[in-house]
mmCIF file of N, CA and C and ligand atoms in Angstrom:
data_model
loop_
_atom_site.group_PDB
_atom_site.id
_atom_site.type_symbol
_atom_site.label_atom_id
_atom_site.label_comp_id
_atom_site.label_asym_id
_atom_site.label_seq_id
_atom_site.Cartn_x
_atom_site.Cartn_y
_atom_site.Cartn_z
ATOM 1 N N UNK A 20 0.839 -1.184 0.000
ATOM 2 C CA UNK A 20 0.000 0.000 0.000
ATOM 3 C C UNK A 20 0.886 1.250 0.000
ATOM 4 N N UNK A 21 0.589 2.153 -0.884
ATOM 5 C CA UNK A 21 1.376 3.376 -0.979
ATOM 6 C C UNK A 21 0.775 4.445 -0.057
ATOM 7 N N UNK A 22 1.602 5.069 0.720
ATOM 8 C CA UNK A 22 1.102 6.113 1.615
ATOM 9 C C UNK A 22 1.161 7.459 0.902
ATOM 10 N N UNK A 23 0.492 8.439 1.479
ATOM 11 C CA UNK A 23 0.445 9.766 0.867
ATOM 12 C C UNK A 23 1.831 10.359 0.650
ATOM 13 N N UNK A 24 2.750 10.115 1.583
ATOM 14 C CA UNK A 24 4.100 10.666 1.436
ATOM 15 C C UNK A 24 4.809 10.070 0.218
ATOM 16 N N UNK A 25 4.557 8.801 -0.045
ATOM 17 C CA UNK A 25 5.143 8.181 -1.232
ATOM 18 C C UNK A 25 4.529 8.766 -2.507
ATOM 19 N N UNK A 26 3.237 9.059 -2.468
ATOM 20 C CA UNK A 26 2.585 9.686 -3.622
ATOM 21 C C UNK A 26 3.181 11.058 -3.889
ATOM 22 N N UNK A 27 3.463 11.803 -2.817
ATOM 23 C CA UNK A 27 4.080 13.122 -2.981
ATOM 24 C C UNK A 27 5.490 13.004 -3.553
ATOM 25 N N UNK A 28 6.206 11.925 -3.177
ATOM 26 C CA UNK A 28 7.543 11.713 -3.752
ATOM 27 C C UNK A 28 7.458 11.419 -5.246
ATOM 28 N N UNK A 29 6.436 10.687 -5.659
ATOM 29 C CA UNK A 29 6.242 10.408 -7.091
ATOM 30 C C UNK A 29 5.941 11.690 -7.855
ATOM 31 N N UNK A 30 5.198 12.559 -7.208
ATOM 32 C CA UNK A 30 4.939 13.857 -7.817
ATOM 33 C C UNK A 30 3.473 14.142 -8.028
ATOM 34 N N UNK A 31 3.160 15.415 -7.998
ATOM 35 C CA UNK A 31 1.815 15.912 -8.283
ATOM 36 C C UNK A 31 1.875 16.704 -9.572
ATOM 37 N N UNK A 32 0.919 16.457 -10.410
ATOM 38 C CA UNK A 32 0.857 17.194 -11.665
ATOM 39 C C UNK A 32 -0.046 18.403 -11.500
ATOM 40 N N UNK A 33 0.543 19.579 -11.659
ATOM 41 C CA UNK A 33 -0.208 20.832 -11.547
ATOM 42 C C UNK A 33 0.131 21.688 -12.752
ATOM 43 N N UNK A 34 -0.881 22.023 -13.535
ATOM 44 C CA UNK A 34 -0.694 22.829 -14.745
ATOM 45 C C UNK A 34 0.413 22.267 -15.638
ATOM 46 N N UNK A 35 0.344 20.972 -15.901
ATOM 47 C CA UNK A 35 1.299 20.271 -16.773
ATOM 48 C C UNK A 35 2.733 20.251 -16.231
ATOM 49 N N UNK A 36 2.914 20.584 -14.975
ATOM 50 C CA UNK A 36 4.233 20.484 -14.331
ATOM 51 C C UNK A 36 4.151 19.404 -13.259
ATOM 52 N N UNK A 37 5.209 18.616 -13.133
ATOM 53 C CA UNK A 37 5.246 17.605 -12.084
ATOM 54 C C UNK A 37 6.081 18.134 -10.914
ATOM 55 N N UNK A 38 5.456 18.201 -9.744
ATOM 56 C CA UNK A 38 6.149 18.676 -8.541
ATOM 57 C C UNK A 38 6.344 17.509 -7.584
ATOM 58 N N UNK A 39 7.576 17.296 -7.177
ATOM 59 C CA UNK A 39 7.872 16.224 -6.230
ATOM 60 C C UNK A 39 8.174 16.837 -4.868
ATOM 61 N N UNK A 40 7.761 16.129 -3.826
ATOM 62 C CA UNK A 40 7.977 16.577 -2.448
ATOM 63 C C UNK A 40 8.642 15.451 -1.674
ATOM 64 N N UNK A 41 9.649 15.808 -0.894
ATOM 65 C CA UNK A 41 10.387 14.802 -0.142
ATOM 66 C C UNK A 41 10.477 15.198 1.330
ATOM 67 N N UNK A 42 10.348 14.228 2.186
ATOM 68 C CA UNK A 42 10.541 14.457 3.616
ATOM 69 C C UNK A 42 12.031 14.316 3.889
ATOM 70 N N UNK A 43 12.612 15.355 4.481
ATOM 71 C CA UNK A 43 14.048 15.328 4.761
ATOM 72 C C UNK A 43 14.334 15.197 6.254
ATOM 73 N N UNK A 44 13.475 15.783 7.082
ATOM 74 C CA UNK A 44 13.684 15.767 8.533
ATOM 75 C C UNK A 44 12.359 15.551 9.235
ATOM 76 N N UNK A 45 12.438 15.169 10.480
ATOM 77 C CA UNK A 45 11.220 15.004 11.264
ATOM 78 C C UNK A 45 11.499 15.175 12.735
ATOM 79 N N UNK A 46 10.468 15.632 13.446
ATOM 80 C CA UNK A 46 10.539 15.667 14.904
ATOM 81 C C UNK A 46 9.205 15.152 15.416
ATOM 82 N N UNK A 47 9.276 14.259 16.369
ATOM 83 C CA UNK A 47 8.082 13.638 16.909
ATOM 84 C C UNK A 47 8.162 13.673 18.419
ATOM 85 N N UNK A 48 7.017 13.680 19.021
ATOM 86 C CA UNK A 48 6.929 13.459 20.444
ATOM 87 C C UNK A 48 7.668 12.144 20.744
ATOM 88 N N UNK A 49 8.352 12.101 21.874
ATOM 89 C CA UNK A 49 9.192 10.943 22.191
ATOM 90 C C UNK A 49 8.419 9.624 22.109
ATOM 91 N N UNK A 50 7.188 9.639 22.608
ATOM 92 C CA UNK A 50 6.392 8.413 22.592
ATOM 93 C C UNK A 50 5.955 8.064 21.172
ATOM 94 N N UNK A 51 5.603 9.077 20.393
ATOM 95 C CA UNK A 51 5.178 8.847 19.015
ATOM 96 C C UNK A 51 6.354 8.414 18.144
ATOM 97 N N UNK A 52 7.544 8.902 18.474
ATOM 98 C CA UNK A 52 8.715 8.579 17.658
ATOM 99 C C UNK A 52 8.952 7.069 17.604
ATOM 100 N N UNK A 53 8.857 6.414 18.745
ATOM 101 C CA UNK A 53 9.094 4.974 18.744
ATOM 102 C C UNK A 53 7.989 4.245 17.979
ATOM 103 N N UNK A 54 6.764 4.740 18.048
ATOM 104 C CA UNK A 54 5.666 4.095 17.317
ATOM 105 C C UNK A 54 5.824 4.281 15.815
ATOM 106 N N UNK A 55 6.115 5.507 15.392
ATOM 107 C CA UNK A 55 6.186 5.764 13.953
ATOM 108 C C UNK A 55 7.433 5.128 13.338
ATOM 109 N N UNK A 56 8.472 4.921 14.162
ATOM 110 C CA UNK A 56 9.666 4.231 13.667
ATOM 111 C C UNK A 56 9.610 2.732 13.913
ATOM 112 N N UNK A 57 8.507 2.272 14.496
ATOM 113 C CA UNK A 57 8.319 0.845 14.785
ATOM 114 C C UNK A 57 9.492 0.285 15.585
ATOM 115 N N UNK A 58 9.812 1.020 16.648
ATOM 116 C CA UNK A 58 10.930 0.620 17.504
ATOM 117 C C UNK A 58 10.463 0.458 18.938
ATOM 118 N N UNK A 59 11.311 -0.178 19.717
ATOM 119 C CA UNK A 59 11.060 -0.270 21.140
ATOM 120 C C UNK A 59 10.995 1.143 21.726
ATOM 121 N N UNK A 60 10.194 1.358 22.753
ATOM 122 C CA UNK A 60 10.092 2.660 23.388
ATOM 123 C C UNK A 60 11.427 3.107 23.966
ATOM 124 N N UNK A 61 11.556 4.396 24.176
ATOM 125 C CA UNK A 61 12.830 4.929 24.657
ATOM 126 C C UNK A 61 13.164 4.448 26.068
ATOM 127 N N UNK A 62 12.189 3.878 26.766
ATOM 128 C CA UNK A 62 12.467 3.334 28.097
ATOM 129 C C UNK A 62 12.608 1.812 28.058
ATOM 130 N N UNK A 63 12.839 1.258 26.854
ATOM 131 C CA UNK A 63 13.032 -0.178 26.704
ATOM 132 C C UNK A 63 14.429 -0.492 26.188
ATOM 133 N N UNK A 64 14.737 -1.770 26.131
ATOM 134 C CA UNK A 64 16.054 -2.176 25.628
ATOM 135 C C UNK A 64 16.267 -1.660 24.206
ATOM 136 N N UNK A 65 17.443 -1.164 23.931
ATOM 137 C CA UNK A 65 17.813 -0.636 22.605
ATOM 138 C C UNK A 65 16.774 0.374 22.108
ATOM 139 N N UNK A 66 16.252 1.196 22.999
ATOM 140 C CA UNK A 66 15.190 2.130 22.639
ATOM 141 C C UNK A 66 15.663 3.418 21.989
ATOM 142 N N UNK A 67 16.963 3.601 21.853
ATOM 143 C CA UNK A 67 17.484 4.834 21.269
ATOM 144 C C UNK A 67 17.606 4.699 19.751
ATOM 145 N N UNK A 68 17.072 5.670 19.048
ATOM 146 C CA UNK A 68 17.135 5.672 17.585
ATOM 147 C C UNK A 68 18.529 6.025 17.086
ATOM 148 N N UNK A 69 19.319 6.660 17.930
ATOM 149 C CA UNK A 69 20.619 7.171 17.499
ATOM 150 C C UNK A 69 21.787 6.231 17.774
ATOM 151 N N UNK A 70 21.620 5.307 18.739
ATOM 152 C CA UNK A 70 22.757 4.459 19.099
ATOM 153 C C UNK A 70 22.284 3.073 19.542
ATOM 154 N N UNK A 71 23.228 2.241 19.913
ATOM 155 C CA UNK A 71 22.933 0.865 20.307
ATOM 156 C C UNK A 71 23.117 0.631 21.797
ATOM 157 N N UNK A 72 22.894 1.662 22.614
ATOM 158 C CA UNK A 72 22.979 1.418 24.052
ATOM 159 C C UNK A 72 21.831 0.477 24.426
ATOM 160 N N UNK A 73 22.173 -0.587 25.139
ATOM 161 C CA UNK A 73 21.180 -1.627 25.420
ATOM 162 C C UNK A 73 20.296 -1.293 26.608
ATOM 163 N N UNK A 74 20.910 -0.775 27.680
ATOM 164 C CA UNK A 74 20.167 -0.554 28.914
ATOM 165 C C UNK A 74 20.174 -1.807 29.771
ATOM 166 N N UNK A 75 19.914 -1.631 31.046
ATOM 167 C CA UNK A 75 19.840 -2.783 31.941
ATOM 168 C C UNK A 75 18.673 -2.606 32.906
ATOM 169 N N UNK A 76 18.112 -3.717 33.310
ATOM 170 C CA UNK A 76 16.928 -3.725 34.159
ATOM 171 C C UNK A 76 17.339 -3.637 35.617
ATOM 172 N N UNK A 77 16.783 -2.664 36.341
ATOM 173 C CA UNK A 77 17.053 -2.560 37.775
ATOM 174 C C UNK A 77 15.721 -2.505 38.522
ATOM 175 N N UNK A 78 15.698 -3.113 39.700
ATOM 176 C CA UNK A 78 14.499 -3.088 40.528
ATOM 177 C C UNK A 78 14.325 -1.703 41.118
ATOM 178 N N UNK A 79 13.092 -1.236 41.180
ATOM 179 C CA UNK A 79 12.807 0.085 41.727
ATOM 180 C C UNK A 79 11.422 0.060 42.347
ATOM 181 N N UNK A 80 11.362 0.344 43.655
ATOM 182 C CA UNK A 80 10.101 0.324 44.402
ATOM 183 C C UNK A 80 9.344 -0.978 44.123
ATOM 184 N N UNK A 81 8.159 -0.901 43.543
ATOM 185 C CA UNK A 81 7.351 -2.111 43.330
ATOM 186 C C UNK A 81 7.535 -2.726 41.943
ATOM 187 N N UNK A 82 8.468 -2.211 41.192
ATOM 188 C CA UNK A 82 8.629 -2.723 39.834
ATOM 189 C C UNK A 82 10.070 -2.678 39.401
ATOM 190 N N UNK A 83 10.270 -2.321 38.174
ATOM 191 C CA UNK A 83 11.633 -2.219 37.664
ATOM 192 C C UNK A 83 11.669 -1.177 36.551
ATOM 193 N N UNK A 84 12.879 -0.742 36.241
ATOM 194 C CA UNK A 84 13.102 0.235 35.181
ATOM 195 C C UNK A 84 14.272 -0.224 34.328
ATOM 196 N N UNK A 85 14.263 0.213 33.089
ATOM 197 C CA UNK A 85 15.443 0.054 32.236
ATOM 198 C C UNK A 85 16.235 1.344 32.395
ATOM 199 N N UNK A 86 17.479 1.224 32.799
ATOM 200 C CA UNK A 86 18.315 2.412 32.927
ATOM 201 C C UNK A 86 19.480 2.323 31.942
ATOM 202 N N UNK A 87 20.018 3.494 31.624
ATOM 203 C CA UNK A 87 21.102 3.569 30.649
ATOM 204 C C UNK A 87 22.302 4.201 31.327
ATOM 205 N N UNK A 88 23.243 3.378 31.688
ATOM 206 C CA UNK A 88 24.460 3.878 32.340
ATOM 207 C C UNK A 88 25.417 4.398 31.269
ATOM 208 N N UNK A 89 26.140 5.445 31.620
ATOM 209 C CA UNK A 89 27.146 5.925 30.656
ATOM 210 C C UNK A 89 28.158 4.817 30.369
ATOM 211 N N UNK A 90 28.401 4.586 29.129
ATOM 212 C CA UNK A 90 29.378 3.580 28.724
ATOM 213 C C UNK A 90 30.507 4.276 27.991
ATOM 214 N N UNK A 91 31.660 3.670 28.059
ATOM 215 C CA UNK A 91 32.812 4.306 27.429
ATOM 216 C C UNK A 91 32.690 4.308 25.910
ATOM 217 N N UNK A 92 32.080 3.269 25.372
ATOM 218 C CA UNK A 92 32.007 3.207 23.912
ATOM 219 C C UNK A 92 30.607 2.742 23.505
ATOM 220 N N UNK A 93 29.833 3.645 22.937
ATOM 221 C CA UNK A 93 28.492 3.322 22.460
ATOM 222 C C UNK A 93 28.499 3.460 20.945
ATOM 223 N N UNK A 94 28.114 2.411 20.263
ATOM 224 C CA UNK A 94 28.096 2.445 18.806
ATOM 225 C C UNK A 94 26.916 3.252 18.300
ATOM 226 N N UNK A 95 27.183 4.112 17.325
ATOM 227 C CA UNK A 95 26.113 4.861 16.682
ATOM 228 C C UNK A 95 25.299 3.927 15.802
ATOM 229 N N UNK A 96 24.011 4.218 15.709
ATOM 230 C CA UNK A 96 23.131 3.432 14.841
ATOM 231 C C UNK A 96 23.145 4.097 13.469
ATOM 232 N N UNK A 97 23.801 3.484 12.516
ATOM 233 C CA UNK A 97 23.853 4.072 11.169
ATOM 234 C C UNK A 97 22.596 3.686 10.394
ATOM 235 N N UNK A 98 22.336 4.409 9.331
ATOM 236 C CA UNK A 98 21.158 4.097 8.511
ATOM 237 C C UNK A 98 21.289 2.696 7.899
ATOM 238 N N UNK A 99 22.500 2.346 7.484
ATOM 239 C CA UNK A 99 22.711 1.037 6.873
ATOM 240 C C UNK A 99 22.437 -0.081 7.874
ATOM 241 N N UNK A 100 22.914 0.089 9.120
ATOM 242 C CA UNK A 100 22.663 -0.916 10.160
ATOM 243 C C UNK A 100 21.170 -0.964 10.510
ATOM 244 N N UNK A 101 20.546 0.202 10.524
ATOM 245 C CA UNK A 101 19.105 0.281 10.793
ATOM 246 C C UNK A 101 18.330 -0.523 9.747
ATOM 247 N N UNK A 102 18.697 -0.361 8.462
ATOM 248 C CA UNK A 102 18.016 -1.112 7.402
ATOM 249 C C UNK A 102 18.292 -2.611 7.518
ATOM 250 N N UNK A 103 19.527 -2.970 7.922
ATOM 251 C CA UNK A 103 19.838 -4.393 8.124
ATOM 252 C C UNK A 103 18.989 -4.973 9.256
ATOM 253 N N UNK A 104 18.806 -4.187 10.318
ATOM 254 C CA UNK A 104 17.972 -4.651 11.434
ATOM 255 C C UNK A 104 16.525 -4.853 10.989
ATOM 256 N N UNK A 105 16.026 -3.948 10.119
ATOM 257 C CA UNK A 105 14.658 -4.098 9.601
ATOM 258 C C UNK A 105 14.550 -5.384 8.782
ATOM 259 N N UNK A 106 15.555 -5.622 7.924
ATOM 260 C CA UNK A 106 15.538 -6.854 7.116
ATOM 261 C C UNK A 106 15.578 -8.092 8.006
ATOM 262 N N UNK A 107 16.422 -8.050 9.033
ATOM 263 C CA UNK A 107 16.518 -9.191 9.952
ATOM 264 C C UNK A 107 15.197 -9.416 10.683
ATOM 265 N N UNK A 108 14.515 -8.334 11.034
ATOM 266 C CA UNK A 108 13.192 -8.444 11.676
ATOM 267 C C UNK A 108 12.198 -9.103 10.739
ATOM 268 N N UNK A 109 12.230 -8.668 9.481
ATOM 269 C CA UNK A 109 11.290 -9.225 8.508
ATOM 270 C C UNK A 109 11.519 -10.717 8.310
ATOM 271 N N UNK A 110 12.792 -11.139 8.370
ATOM 272 C CA UNK A 110 13.098 -12.561 8.197
ATOM 273 C C UNK A 110 12.751 -13.376 9.436
ATOM 274 N N UNK A 111 13.092 -12.834 10.589
ATOM 275 C CA UNK A 111 12.938 -13.623 11.820
ATOM 276 C C UNK A 111 11.576 -13.427 12.490
ATOM 277 N N UNK A 112 10.947 -12.289 12.233
ATOM 278 C CA UNK A 112 9.675 -12.008 12.900
ATOM 279 C C UNK A 112 9.847 -11.581 14.346
ATOM 280 N N UNK A 113 11.079 -11.265 14.740
ATOM 281 C CA UNK A 113 11.328 -10.806 16.112
ATOM 282 C C UNK A 113 12.020 -9.448 16.090
ATOM 283 N N UNK A 114 12.001 -8.795 17.226
ATOM 284 C CA UNK A 114 12.648 -7.496 17.352
ATOM 285 C C UNK A 114 14.169 -7.685 17.341
ATOM 286 N N UNK A 115 14.855 -6.854 16.573
ATOM 287 C CA UNK A 115 16.312 -6.902 16.498
ATOM 288 C C UNK A 115 16.863 -5.569 16.973
ATOM 289 N N UNK A 116 17.630 -5.579 18.048
ATOM 290 C CA UNK A 116 18.280 -4.382 18.600
ATOM 291 C C UNK A 116 17.317 -3.185 18.672
ATOM 292 N N UNK A 117 16.127 -3.433 19.170
ATOM 293 C CA UNK A 117 15.137 -2.382 19.367
ATOM 294 C C UNK A 117 14.245 -2.109 18.169
ATOM 295 N N UNK A 118 14.612 -2.630 17.010
ATOM 296 C CA UNK A 118 13.823 -2.418 15.795
ATOM 297 C C UNK A 118 12.810 -3.545 15.669
ATOM 298 N N UNK A 119 11.538 -3.167 15.485
ATOM 299 C CA UNK A 119 10.470 -4.164 15.414
ATOM 300 C C UNK A 119 10.110 -4.541 13.979
ATOM 301 N N UNK A 120 10.573 -3.763 13.014
ATOM 302 C CA UNK A 120 10.275 -4.077 11.625
ATOM 303 C C UNK A 120 10.164 -2.834 10.774
ATOM 304 N N UNK A 121 9.653 -3.044 9.580
ATOM 305 C CA UNK A 121 9.528 -1.950 8.619
ATOM 306 C C UNK A 121 8.541 -0.900 9.126
ATOM 307 N N UNK A 122 8.725 0.294 8.670
ATOM 308 C CA UNK A 122 7.829 1.388 9.017
ATOM 309 C C UNK A 122 7.507 2.164 7.749
ATOM 310 N N UNK A 123 6.449 2.970 7.807
ATOM 311 C CA UNK A 123 6.105 3.770 6.627
ATOM 312 C C UNK A 123 7.231 4.719 6.271
ATOM 313 N N UNK A 124 8.013 5.135 7.257
ATOM 314 C CA UNK A 124 9.104 6.076 6.986
ATOM 315 C C UNK A 124 10.295 5.406 6.309
ATOM 316 N N UNK A 125 10.481 4.117 6.530
ATOM 317 C CA UNK A 125 11.661 3.459 5.969
ATOM 318 C C UNK A 125 11.561 3.295 4.453
ATOM 319 N N UNK A 126 10.384 3.547 3.874
ATOM 320 C CA UNK A 126 10.231 3.443 2.417
ATOM 321 C C UNK A 126 10.432 4.778 1.710
ATOM 322 N N UNK A 127 10.611 5.847 2.500
ATOM 323 C CA UNK A 127 10.791 7.164 1.878
ATOM 324 C C UNK A 127 12.195 7.288 1.318
ATOM 325 N N UNK A 128 12.309 8.043 0.237
ATOM 326 C CA UNK A 128 13.546 8.073 -0.547
ATOM 327 C C UNK A 128 14.718 8.731 0.178
ATOM 328 N N UNK A 129 14.488 9.858 0.828
ATOM 329 C CA UNK A 129 15.609 10.607 1.394
ATOM 330 C C UNK A 129 15.633 10.661 2.920
ATOM 331 N N UNK A 130 14.578 10.258 3.576
ATOM 332 C CA UNK A 130 14.555 10.314 5.042
ATOM 333 C C UNK A 130 15.439 9.218 5.606
ATOM 334 N N UNK A 131 16.327 9.587 6.488
ATOM 335 C CA UNK A 131 17.201 8.627 7.169
ATOM 336 C C UNK A 131 16.903 8.745 8.656
ATOM 337 N N UNK A 132 15.982 7.918 9.177
ATOM 338 C CA UNK A 132 15.516 8.103 10.551
ATOM 339 C C UNK A 132 16.632 8.268 11.591
ATOM 340 N N UNK A 133 17.715 7.539 11.458
ATOM 341 C CA UNK A 133 18.761 7.632 12.479
ATOM 342 C C UNK A 133 19.452 8.994 12.474
ATOM 343 N N UNK A 134 19.437 9.671 11.357
ATOM 344 C CA UNK A 134 20.064 10.997 11.263
ATOM 345 C C UNK A 134 19.037 12.121 11.141
ATOM 346 N N UNK A 135 17.948 11.860 10.449
ATOM 347 C CA UNK A 135 17.005 12.928 10.079
ATOM 348 C C UNK A 135 15.959 13.223 11.142
ATOM 349 N N UNK A 136 15.774 12.322 12.083
ATOM 350 C CA UNK A 136 14.772 12.548 13.116
ATOM 351 C C UNK A 136 15.492 13.015 14.373
ATOM 352 N N UNK A 137 15.154 14.224 14.773
ATOM 353 C CA UNK A 137 15.857 14.829 15.909
ATOM 354 C C UNK A 137 15.228 14.377 17.224
ATOM 355 N N UNK A 138 15.971 14.591 18.292
ATOM 356 C CA UNK A 138 15.522 14.171 19.620
ATOM 357 C C UNK A 138 14.511 15.184 20.152
ATOM 358 N N UNK A 139 13.416 14.691 20.681
ATOM 359 C CA UNK A 139 12.329 15.510 21.222
ATOM 360 C C UNK A 139 12.799 16.231 22.485
ATOM 361 N N UNK A 140 12.932 17.569 22.436
ATOM 362 C CA UNK A 140 13.428 18.281 23.622
ATOM 363 C C UNK A 140 12.422 18.322 24.773
ATOM 364 N N UNK A 141 11.133 18.245 24.485
ATOM 365 C CA UNK A 141 10.139 18.354 25.551
ATOM 366 C C UNK A 141 10.307 17.238 26.586
ATOM 367 N N UNK A 142 10.354 15.991 26.131
ATOM 368 C CA UNK A 142 10.457 14.889 27.078
ATOM 369 C C UNK A 142 11.891 14.628 27.509
ATOM 370 N N UNK A 143 12.832 14.843 26.613
ATOM 371 C CA UNK A 143 14.220 14.502 26.920
ATOM 372 C C UNK A 143 14.877 15.548 27.809
ATOM 373 N N UNK A 144 14.681 16.814 27.498
ATOM 374 C CA UNK A 144 15.368 17.868 28.238
ATOM 375 C C UNK A 144 14.457 18.487 29.290
ATOM 376 N N UNK A 145 13.341 19.065 28.878
ATOM 377 C CA UNK A 145 12.520 19.835 29.817
ATOM 378 C C UNK A 145 11.841 18.950 30.858
ATOM 379 N N UNK A 146 11.313 17.818 30.435
ATOM 380 C CA UNK A 146 10.678 16.913 31.398
ATOM 381 C C UNK A 146 11.621 15.786 31.804
ATOM 382 N N UNK A 147 12.817 15.799 31.284
ATOM 383 C CA UNK A 147 13.778 14.755 31.610
ATOM 384 C C UNK A 147 14.880 15.286 32.497
ATOM 385 N N UNK A 148 15.944 15.754 31.880
ATOM 386 C CA UNK A 148 17.119 16.195 32.610
ATOM 387 C C UNK A 148 16.808 17.378 33.522
ATOM 388 N N UNK A 149 16.113 18.393 33.003
ATOM 389 C CA UNK A 149 15.838 19.596 33.798
ATOM 390 C C UNK A 149 14.954 19.264 34.991
ATOM 391 N N UNK A 150 13.941 18.434 34.780
ATOM 392 C CA UNK A 150 13.052 18.037 35.878
ATOM 393 C C UNK A 150 13.849 17.300 36.965
ATOM 394 N N UNK A 151 14.731 16.415 36.536
ATOM 395 C CA UNK A 151 15.568 15.688 37.503
ATOM 396 C C UNK A 151 16.502 16.639 38.243
ATOM 397 N N UNK A 152 17.081 17.617 37.530
ATOM 398 C CA UNK A 152 17.970 18.577 38.183
ATOM 399 C C UNK A 152 17.213 19.405 39.223
ATOM 400 N N UNK A 153 16.009 19.866 38.878
ATOM 401 C CA UNK A 153 15.214 20.654 39.829
ATOM 402 C C UNK A 153 14.854 19.810 41.057
ATOM 403 N N UNK A 154 14.504 18.562 40.823
ATOM 404 C CA UNK A 154 14.189 17.664 41.940
ATOM 405 C C UNK A 154 15.437 17.489 42.814
ATOM 406 N N UNK A 155 16.572 17.322 42.181
ATOM 407 C CA UNK A 155 17.825 17.145 42.913
ATOM 408 C C UNK A 155 18.164 18.407 43.708
ATOM 409 N N UNK A 156 18.023 19.574 43.097
ATOM 410 C CA UNK A 156 18.389 20.835 43.753
ATOM 411 C C UNK A 156 17.439 21.195 44.889
ATOM 412 N N UNK A 157 16.134 21.004 44.694
ATOM 413 C CA UNK A 157 15.166 21.537 45.649
ATOM 414 C C UNK A 157 14.550 20.500 46.576
ATOM 415 N N UNK A 158 14.600 19.230 46.222
ATOM 416 C CA UNK A 158 14.047 18.210 47.099
ATOM 417 C C UNK A 158 15.114 17.484 47.892
ATOM 418 N N UNK A 159 16.359 17.834 47.645
ATOM 419 C CA UNK A 159 17.460 17.167 48.329
ATOM 420 C C UNK A 159 17.500 17.593 49.790
ATOM 421 N N UNK A 160 17.763 16.662 50.705
ATOM 422 C CA UNK A 160 17.858 17.032 52.122
ATOM 423 C C UNK A 160 19.041 17.955 52.396
ATOM 424 N N UNK A 161 20.039 17.909 51.561
ATOM 425 C CA UNK A 161 21.191 18.799 51.733
ATOM 426 C C UNK A 161 20.872 20.119 51.053
ATOM 427 N N UNK A 162 20.992 21.219 51.799
ATOM 428 C CA UNK A 162 20.593 22.521 51.255
ATOM 429 C C UNK A 162 21.806 23.338 50.813
ATOM 430 N N UNK A 163 22.761 22.729 50.251
ATOM 431 C CA UNK A 163 23.934 23.445 49.764
ATOM 432 C C UNK A 163 23.891 23.555 48.256
HETATM 433 ZN ZN1 LIG B 24 21.483 6.814 22.081
#
């Protein structure tokens, strides 16, 4: 099935001229990004679109969390490796390094999800790092 974005890449004929449109970049809400890229969520194993950090499961209160410890060497997720992971998913029917399979975006001509999709600042920075810093600064028992 061809999606509208693919139709735009083929071109629209207007007044005997063919106009082609290509998606070059994208930004998505953090939760939507994993869905539209058909990947594991950012709080799951291999949930990062940009690299291959695996994460590890730690117990926390009544459940557990996947945490990502700083590692000395984290491999970047290249577009070529991303496409190989999609192919491996299609063959095996299982998730490979956080990739669950093909997505509507992986068929676009110029979009390279690992490079072209930027990190959502709302959840990553403002509700992520900054929120944690404020909690650390103002909820800490030490007032220094
Ligand atoms: Zn990463």
